[in-house]
């Protein structure tokens, strides 16, 4: 036990000693590293201070207005470039250099401290603003960042140094307050031009990628330099006439277009240096008697040249980059459009990227889902590049996440740029790449959404710094490739689905054919059923109308027999007994009244019974109310009292009398059925202003209405019945006692008249229907007045001589008309059928003025006779006489050329007046026709 314990103690002591010595070595190494880093930083600070001191002494040697304020101050640009390139840790070097320059020139330690603090703060603010807002050391790559640079560095930050410096000098008594403004301006201008001339040339030349002069450019660069120096010598050292200094823009443009930013800023620097030399020697366009003024003018020119060079070079560089990117994107788009699969597309895209970006080798990696690794399936390089060993290693490579360049791209999901593969320890192929002369590389993912499908990489023999815009472009290309792969995969799925669909379609077609016969047969049965249903519905509607007429039939027959009996009785009295003239006139008057009564009864029945479409016309609501009231008084049981309360001042409504008569009759028949033991039926009319229309009606419009109220004292109805009374085929009557369409027809008729209907009813308290019909405005009155005018005009031209052809199949009627027309002075020709009428008119068409034509003729109908006569004489005047004419036919007759339609029975005097009116009108029109 003691031996084991001793061994363990010895081992533990040895381990602790080893750890102690290792930690000690690590601390020593860290201290050594810190000391080396600190020494390096100190060296950089001292070097910067020395350079600053020398540049400051050079600038102060050109101070004319004040010993500490020079119009030429290169240290400002030097300090700004140093902080941007190597960081803010070099600020002490700026302070030290500025302190030494000023303390050895003029002033006290306090003023020198203020000036040095201002110079340091100026550089700090300028560098911070450019890093924060203008893309740091890459500030000169884009034109808009150049303008930010001009604003933050030459304009704003230099104001800090000028203010600190001049204020320190004046407070220390080394400058007068009355000289504050000119000293401040000189100080500010010198610092601003230093930022514009010195900082850009340092930043552009010292920022990678570093300039590599190619052999083909040497001759052109030499020519540019020679031309630049020659022109500058002529303008600034030989003193040619003033205003010639801007000829220097020509070589500046040459430099910007051909050599980019480095050529532009270098040319601007050379021009500024030669111009400064000439001005100091009192030669050139800026030489004046006062050296200080000469330098101020020179500095303004130098600042302008510098800004122009920077902006011009940036714009040209942006244009070239954009053009280059567009060319690459266009080439990639064409390749994707023309390639059938990823393998062909990827190889061509790698070739385009390498050729357009100056790379020497490219590879495409795809994801192997089984192993979870990236596998290379395509490598491209131009025939002139020999990289067989690297190509072999690449083709055989398998990389997981974070391994080598493809693994890094896969892991991050973003494009990766390696300036030099020799510095990347994660690149397994780096030794082989270096051996083959490959240095910089970039790779980007082939992505679909957030999913990486593969990687493309390119290698170059040159060391290149990252290009963010190029990386963004290739990332977009990777997205395009991902969509291309997804689209091709989708196309494959679509093709497979199409094949499956074809098979399914064939199976479906077979099944469809099996069922088609059954469906056709079922469809035929269904169509027959629908057609029969439509016919049945129409028959039911008409049956409902006939039901109403049948209800009236008994009373109508009774009244019509009374009328005939009265006419027969008075006719017998006139024929049997000798009577005085007064008695005969009284008997004839009674017969005439009964004839009118019978005609009215017939018209009322036709109005209710006819099948027509809705034809709206200006109508007095009281007229069809009176028509229906006469019918129901004659046909309803005597136990039902019919009372009327009519407003005789009602305005007209646009209505179809036939339709509204049908609606009122349906309501009245329902009221009769609700009063089997008798009762009172009241019909009332009145005008309702729009402000009195019931608010509860959603169908009411903001206008005035004619109100028709039908009330009965019947049994009434329950609320659930009242809510359904307008539903088609709903009825509370027994089987065979009603169709259930009566009130549904009423609702439809009222809606067609743009009105609405209300119903109030309670059990045992009767029922009230209210029909609201919109009144006709001034148009109705004008139509009625026009009708009166036409009637007056027809009477004005009565009894004009002429020849009339009477076509009538009733012999007694023919005799009557021949007698009446002859007594009125007309020549009369008569025909008993259609054929005779056509032949007779053909023989006497030059003599006949008017044709009185009945429609119901034997052999040839009245319609055909009318057409034949119109074919012979298009202008012939025709009057139609008929016992019944469907309303929709009258407009067709008038349009065909018929002058008027007279309904039987009619007064023969009316016919004579109408004939005379037509003859007179025809002759008046013929007199107005001019003769040639």
XYZ file of N, CA and C in Angstrom, residues 381-523:
429
model
N -10.891 23.868 -67.751
C -9.806 24.837 -67.833
C -9.437 24.974 -69.309
N -8.903 26.111 -69.724
C -8.521 26.281 -71.125
C -7.374 25.338 -71.484
N -7.262 24.979 -72.756
C -6.193 24.048 -73.160
C -4.792 24.556 -72.837
N -4.635 25.875 -72.754
C -3.298 26.429 -72.504
C -2.849 26.244 -71.056
N -3.764 25.920 -70.158
C -3.434 25.758 -68.741
C -3.141 24.288 -68.450
N -2.004 24.029 -67.893
C -1.617 22.683 -67.508
C -1.778 22.546 -65.989
N -2.847 21.836 -65.565
C -3.075 21.637 -64.130
C -3.632 20.242 -63.919
N -2.978 19.262 -64.527
C -3.493 17.897 -64.511
C -3.535 17.316 -63.108
N -2.522 17.615 -62.288
C -2.486 17.043 -60.936
C -3.606 17.618 -60.083
N -3.798 18.936 -60.166
C -4.883 19.561 -59.396
C -6.242 19.079 -59.901
N -6.377 18.903 -61.213
C -7.643 18.420 -61.781
C -7.941 17.014 -61.276
N -6.908 16.162 -61.233
C -7.126 14.793 -60.763
C -7.531 14.774 -59.296
N -6.846 15.573 -58.475
C -7.188 15.630 -57.048
C -8.614 16.126 -56.864
N -8.999 17.104 -57.680
C -10.344 17.673 -57.567
C -11.406 16.656 -57.974
N -11.192 15.960 -59.085
C -12.183 14.993 -59.548
C -12.378 13.852 -58.541
N -11.327 13.491 -57.825
C -11.413 12.395 -56.861
C -11.856 12.868 -55.478
N -11.992 14.155 -55.310
C -12.268 14.699 -53.977
C -13.678 14.424 -53.493
N -13.808 14.269 -52.190
C -15.081 14.150 -51.484
C -14.982 15.030 -50.248
N -15.846 16.042 -50.121
C -15.717 17.004 -49.027
C -17.013 17.069 -48.232
N -16.838 17.097 -46.915
C -17.975 17.304 -46.018
C -18.057 18.787 -45.670
N -18.942 19.111 -44.788
C -19.118 20.514 -44.388
C -17.822 21.073 -43.805
N -17.538 22.348 -44.134
C -16.418 23.125 -43.612
C -15.061 22.599 -44.075
N -15.069 21.640 -45.019
C -13.804 21.093 -45.499
C -13.510 21.635 -46.881
N -12.296 22.209 -47.015
C -11.869 22.788 -48.282
C -12.855 23.902 -48.695
N -12.626 24.486 -49.856
C -13.469 25.595 -50.316
C -14.926 25.164 -50.539
N -15.224 24.035 -51.203
C -16.628 23.632 -51.354
C -17.334 23.410 -50.025
N -16.609 22.824 -49.043
C -17.214 22.601 -47.739
C -17.514 23.898 -47.018
N -16.612 24.908 -47.159
C -16.872 26.205 -46.537
C -18.125 26.858 -47.132
N -18.246 26.790 -48.463
C -19.431 27.372 -49.115
C -20.687 26.653 -48.666
N -20.620 25.319 -48.612
C -21.770 24.533 -48.158
C -22.143 24.889 -46.729
N -21.153 25.037 -45.868
C -21.403 25.308 -44.456
C -22.035 26.687 -44.257
N -21.487 27.696 -44.931
C -21.978 29.065 -44.728
C -23.221 29.367 -45.564
N -23.375 28.668 -46.680
C -24.493 28.964 -47.573
C -24.316 30.250 -48.337
N -23.080 30.796 -48.353
C -22.784 32.052 -49.035
C -21.537 31.895 -49.901
N -21.358 32.842 -50.808
C -20.157 32.843 -51.643
C -18.927 33.145 -50.777
N -17.820 32.501 -51.102
C -16.571 32.651 -50.336
C -15.458 33.031 -51.306
N -14.604 34.007 -50.900
C -13.471 34.456 -51.723
C -12.181 34.256 -50.923
N -11.217 33.557 -51.510
C -9.902 33.345 -50.878
C -8.869 34.104 -51.712
N -8.293 35.203 -51.186
C -7.320 35.975 -51.975
C -6.104 35.144 -52.378
N -5.644 34.277 -51.471
C -4.468 33.454 -51.774
C -4.616 32.139 -51.023
N -4.664 31.029 -51.748
C -4.884 29.728 -51.115
C -3.748 29.355 -50.181
N -2.581 29.973 -50.352
C -1.435 29.659 -49.484
C -1.683 30.097 -48.056
N -2.624 31.039 -47.848
C -2.889 31.555 -46.501
C -4.076 30.863 -45.847
N -4.715 29.924 -46.548
C -5.911 29.265 -46.005
C -5.528 27.850 -45.572
N -5.469 27.634 -44.274
C -5.051 26.333 -43.742
C -6.135 25.267 -43.904
N -7.393 25.691 -44.174
C -8.494 24.734 -44.298
C -8.576 24.128 -45.695
N -7.788 24.657 -46.633
C -7.843 24.195 -48.020
C -6.910 22.996 -48.187
N -7.493 21.797 -48.254
C -6.686 20.588 -48.361
C -5.864 20.549 -49.643
N -6.425 21.094 -50.700
C -5.748 21.036 -52.005
C -4.757 22.177 -52.203
N -4.504 22.964 -51.149
C -3.629 24.131 -51.281
C -2.224 23.759 -51.778
N -1.564 22.744 -51.250
C -0.207 22.423 -51.753
C -0.201 22.112 -53.249
N -1.186 21.328 -53.695
C -1.245 20.996 -55.125
C -1.554 22.238 -55.937
N -2.472 23.096 -55.421
C -2.827 24.315 -56.140
C -1.616 25.231 -56.293
N -0.850 25.373 -55.214
C 0.341 26.233 -55.261
C 1.359 25.665 -56.252
N 1.482 24.352 -56.236
C 2.416 23.713 -57.156
C 2.031 23.961 -58.613
N 0.696 23.994 -58.881
C 0.220 24.232 -60.235
C 0.147 25.727 -60.568
N 0.531 26.583 -59.601
C 0.535 28.030 -59.839
C -0.803 28.701 -59.631
N -1.742 28.060 -58.912
C -3.056 28.639 -58.644
C -3.031 29.337 -57.286
N -3.604 30.522 -57.209
C -3.534 31.301 -55.963
C -4.927 31.696 -55.460
N -5.561 32.672 -56.073
C -6.863 33.116 -55.556
C -7.968 32.184 -56.036
N -9.064 32.148 -55.259
C -10.188 31.283 -55.590
C -11.473 31.864 -55.010
N -12.575 31.546 -55.645
C -13.880 31.894 -55.085
C -14.837 30.734 -55.385
N -15.811 30.585 -54.522
C -16.839 29.566 -54.709
C -18.189 30.107 -54.280
N -19.263 29.584 -54.880
C -20.610 30.031 -54.523
C -21.563 28.839 -54.582
N -22.613 28.879 -53.774
C -23.519 27.723 -53.685
C -24.570 27.745 -54.806
N -24.946 26.565 -55.240
C -26.137 26.390 -56.084
C -27.290 26.153 -55.124
N -28.212 27.144 -55.032
C -29.197 27.102 -53.957
C -30.617 27.151 -54.513
N -31.512 26.535 -53.768
C -32.943 26.657 -53.999
C -33.561 27.021 -52.660
N -33.881 28.296 -52.503
C -34.312 28.771 -51.198
C -33.156 28.762 -50.233
N -33.295 28.078 -49.116
C -32.216 27.953 -48.136
C -31.458 26.637 -48.289
N -31.780 25.869 -49.281
C -31.193 24.548 -49.452
C -30.060 24.600 -50.468
N -28.867 24.090 -50.088
C -27.706 24.049 -50.980
C -27.726 22.744 -51.764
N -27.746 22.871 -53.094
C -27.805 21.705 -53.972
C -26.431 21.345 -54.527
N -25.503 22.286 -54.526
C -24.177 22.050 -55.084
C -23.310 23.277 -54.918
N -22.072 23.247 -55.462
C -21.115 24.350 -55.327
C -20.346 24.470 -56.640
N -20.072 25.734 -57.031
C -19.183 25.997 -58.160
C -17.992 26.794 -57.641
N -16.770 26.392 -58.046
C -15.557 27.089 -57.617
C -14.703 27.423 -58.827
N -13.947 28.536 -58.701
C -13.035 28.965 -59.762
C -11.696 29.364 -59.136
N -10.570 29.055 -59.846
C -9.231 29.373 -59.362
C -8.517 30.237 -60.391
N -7.656 31.130 -59.879
C -6.875 32.023 -60.738
C -5.397 31.922 -60.370
N -4.539 32.169 -61.345
C -3.097 32.164 -61.087
C -2.649 33.456 -60.404
N -3.512 34.457 -60.332
C -3.161 35.736 -59.720
C -3.731 35.825 -58.315
N -3.065 36.605 -57.475
C -3.581 36.899 -56.144
C -4.568 38.058 -56.284
N -5.831 37.849 -55.876
C -6.873 38.856 -56.074
C -7.606 39.089 -54.767
N -7.926 40.367 -54.551
C -8.696 40.716 -53.365
C -10.187 40.518 -53.662
N -11.008 40.311 -52.634
C -12.445 40.042 -52.824
C -13.151 41.187 -53.555
N -14.070 40.851 -54.396
C -14.926 41.790 -55.109
C -16.367 41.477 -54.705
N -16.914 42.318 -53.819
C -18.238 42.038 -53.256
C -19.325 41.985 -54.327
N -19.234 42.905 -55.300
C -20.269 42.928 -56.328
C -20.202 41.681 -57.207
N -19.008 41.217 -57.476
C -18.870 39.991 -58.265
C -19.419 38.795 -57.485
N -19.148 38.768 -56.173
C -19.672 37.681 -55.356
C -21.195 37.708 -55.325
N -21.776 38.908 -55.283
C -23.232 39.006 -55.313
C -23.785 38.471 -56.627
N -23.062 38.779 -57.723
C -23.512 38.312 -59.035
C -23.479 36.789 -59.114
N -22.361 36.182 -58.675
C -22.277 34.728 -58.780
C -23.258 34.063 -57.809
N -23.562 34.729 -56.705
C -24.587 34.179 -55.806
C -25.935 34.147 -56.507
N -26.256 35.215 -57.255
C -27.496 35.228 -58.034
C -27.493 34.111 -59.083
N -26.318 33.894 -59.698
C -26.219 32.808 -60.680
C -26.473 31.466 -59.999
N -25.952 31.310 -58.778
C -26.215 30.077 -58.032
C -27.700 29.870 -57.787
N -28.418 30.971 -57.506
C -29.869 30.874 -57.343
C -30.557 30.473 -58.638
N -30.070 31.044 -59.767
C -30.629 30.660 -61.064
C -30.410 29.172 -61.340
N -29.208 28.688 -61.032
C -28.921 27.271 -61.253
C -29.807 26.379 -60.379
N -30.033 26.814 -59.138
C -30.915 26.035 -58.272
C -32.327 25.958 -58.833
N -32.826 27.097 -59.340
C -34.151 27.087 -59.941
C -34.168 26.236 -61.209
N -33.037 26.276 -61.959
C -32.939 25.463 -63.171
C -33.033 23.974 -62.810
N -32.292 23.565 -61.768
C -32.332 22.167 -61.356
C -33.735 21.785 -60.883
N -34.354 22.668 -60.125
C -35.706 22.375 -59.652
C -36.688 22.285 -60.818
N -36.502 23.184 -61.798
C -37.386 23.160 -62.964
C -37.216 21.876 -63.759
N -35.958 21.453 -63.951
C -35.723 20.213 -64.681
C -36.290 19.018 -63.915
N -36.121 19.046 -62.591
C -36.701 17.976 -61.789
C -38.218 17.973 -61.910
N -38.795 19.177 -61.896
C -40.243 19.284 -62.051
C -40.682 18.807 -63.431
N -39.864 19.137 -64.466
C -40.196 18.668 -65.820
C -40.202 17.148 -65.883
N -39.239 16.540 -65.207
C -39.185 15.080 -65.192
C -40.414 14.498 -64.497
N -40.781 15.136 -63.370
C -41.982 14.686 -62.679
C -43.222 14.882 -63.544
N -43.231 16.011 -64.289
C -44.374 16.269 -65.170
C -44.451 15.215 -66.267
N -43.278 14.867 -66.847
C -43.288 13.836 -67.885
C -43.797 12.500 -67.337
N -43.320 12.177 -66.141
C -43.781 10.939 -65.527
C -45.284 10.999 -65.243
N -45.694 12.171 -64.745
C -47.125 12.341 -64.452
C -47.960 12.272 -65.730
N -47.402 12.810 -66.838
C -48.124 12.737 -68.108
C -48.313 11.287 -68.545
N -47.243 10.500 -68.391
C -47.371 9.086 -68.753
C -48.433 8.392 -67.910
N -48.381 8.678 -66.600
C -49.401 8.092 -65.729
C -50.791 8.591 -66.104
N -50.828 9.883 -66.486
C -52.115 10.465 -66.846
C -52.668 9.844 -68.126
N -51.777 9.561 -69.081
C -52.231 8.925 -70.321
C -52.852 7.572 -70.012
N -52.163 6.809 -69.168
C -52.704 5.502 -68.808
C -54.041 5.640 -68.084
N -54.066 6.577 -67.141
C -55.311 6.784 -66.408
C -56.420 7.277 -67.334
N -56.033 8.112 -68.297
C -57.022 8.644 -69.230
C -57.611 7.531 -70.103
N -56.744 6.600 -70.523
C -57.240 5.486 -71.320
C -58.240 4.648 -70.520
N -57.890 4.413 -69.248
C -58.801 3.657 -68.396
C -60.104 4.425 -68.178
N -59.955 5.725 -67.967
C -61.136 6.555 -67.756
C -62.009 6.610 -69.009
N -61.351 6.694 -70.173
C -62.096 6.725 -71.428
C -62.931 5.460 -71.596
N -62.322 4.361 -71.230
C -63.064 3.096 -71.333
C -64.286 3.109 -70.427
N -64.082 3.600 -69.192
C -65.211 3.636 -68.262
C -66.261 4.650 -68.703
N -65.782 5.773 -69.256
C -66.725 6.787 -69.727
C -67.592 6.245 -70.846
N -66.959 5.502 -71.766
C -67.731 4.931 -72.868
C -68.788 3.967 -72.357
N -68.438 3.256 -71.275
C -69.417 2.324 -70.716
C -70.617 3.053 -70.129
N -70.345 4.237 -69.582
C -71.437 4.967 -68.934
C -72.137 5.967 -69.841
N -71.542 6.253 -71.013
C -72.105 7.302 -71.865
C -73.532 6.990 -72.280
N -73.764 5.756 -72.679
C -75.108 5.376 -73.136
C -76.131 5.595 -72.022
N -75.749 5.155 -70.793
C -76.675 5.343 -69.669
C -76.942 6.815 -69.415
N -75.863 7.630 -69.496
C -76.035 9.064 -69.242
C -76.896 9.728 -70.315
N -76.674 9.320 -71.585
C -77.491 9.898 -72.651
C -78.966 9.586 -72.450
N -79.227 8.356 -72.098
C -80.611 7.966 -71.875
C -81.212 8.722 -70.695
N -80.408 8.822 -69.613
C -80.902 9.556 -68.440
C -81.098 11.034 -68.756
N -80.192 11.586 -69.560
C -80.307 12.989 -69.931
C -81.561 13.242 -70.762
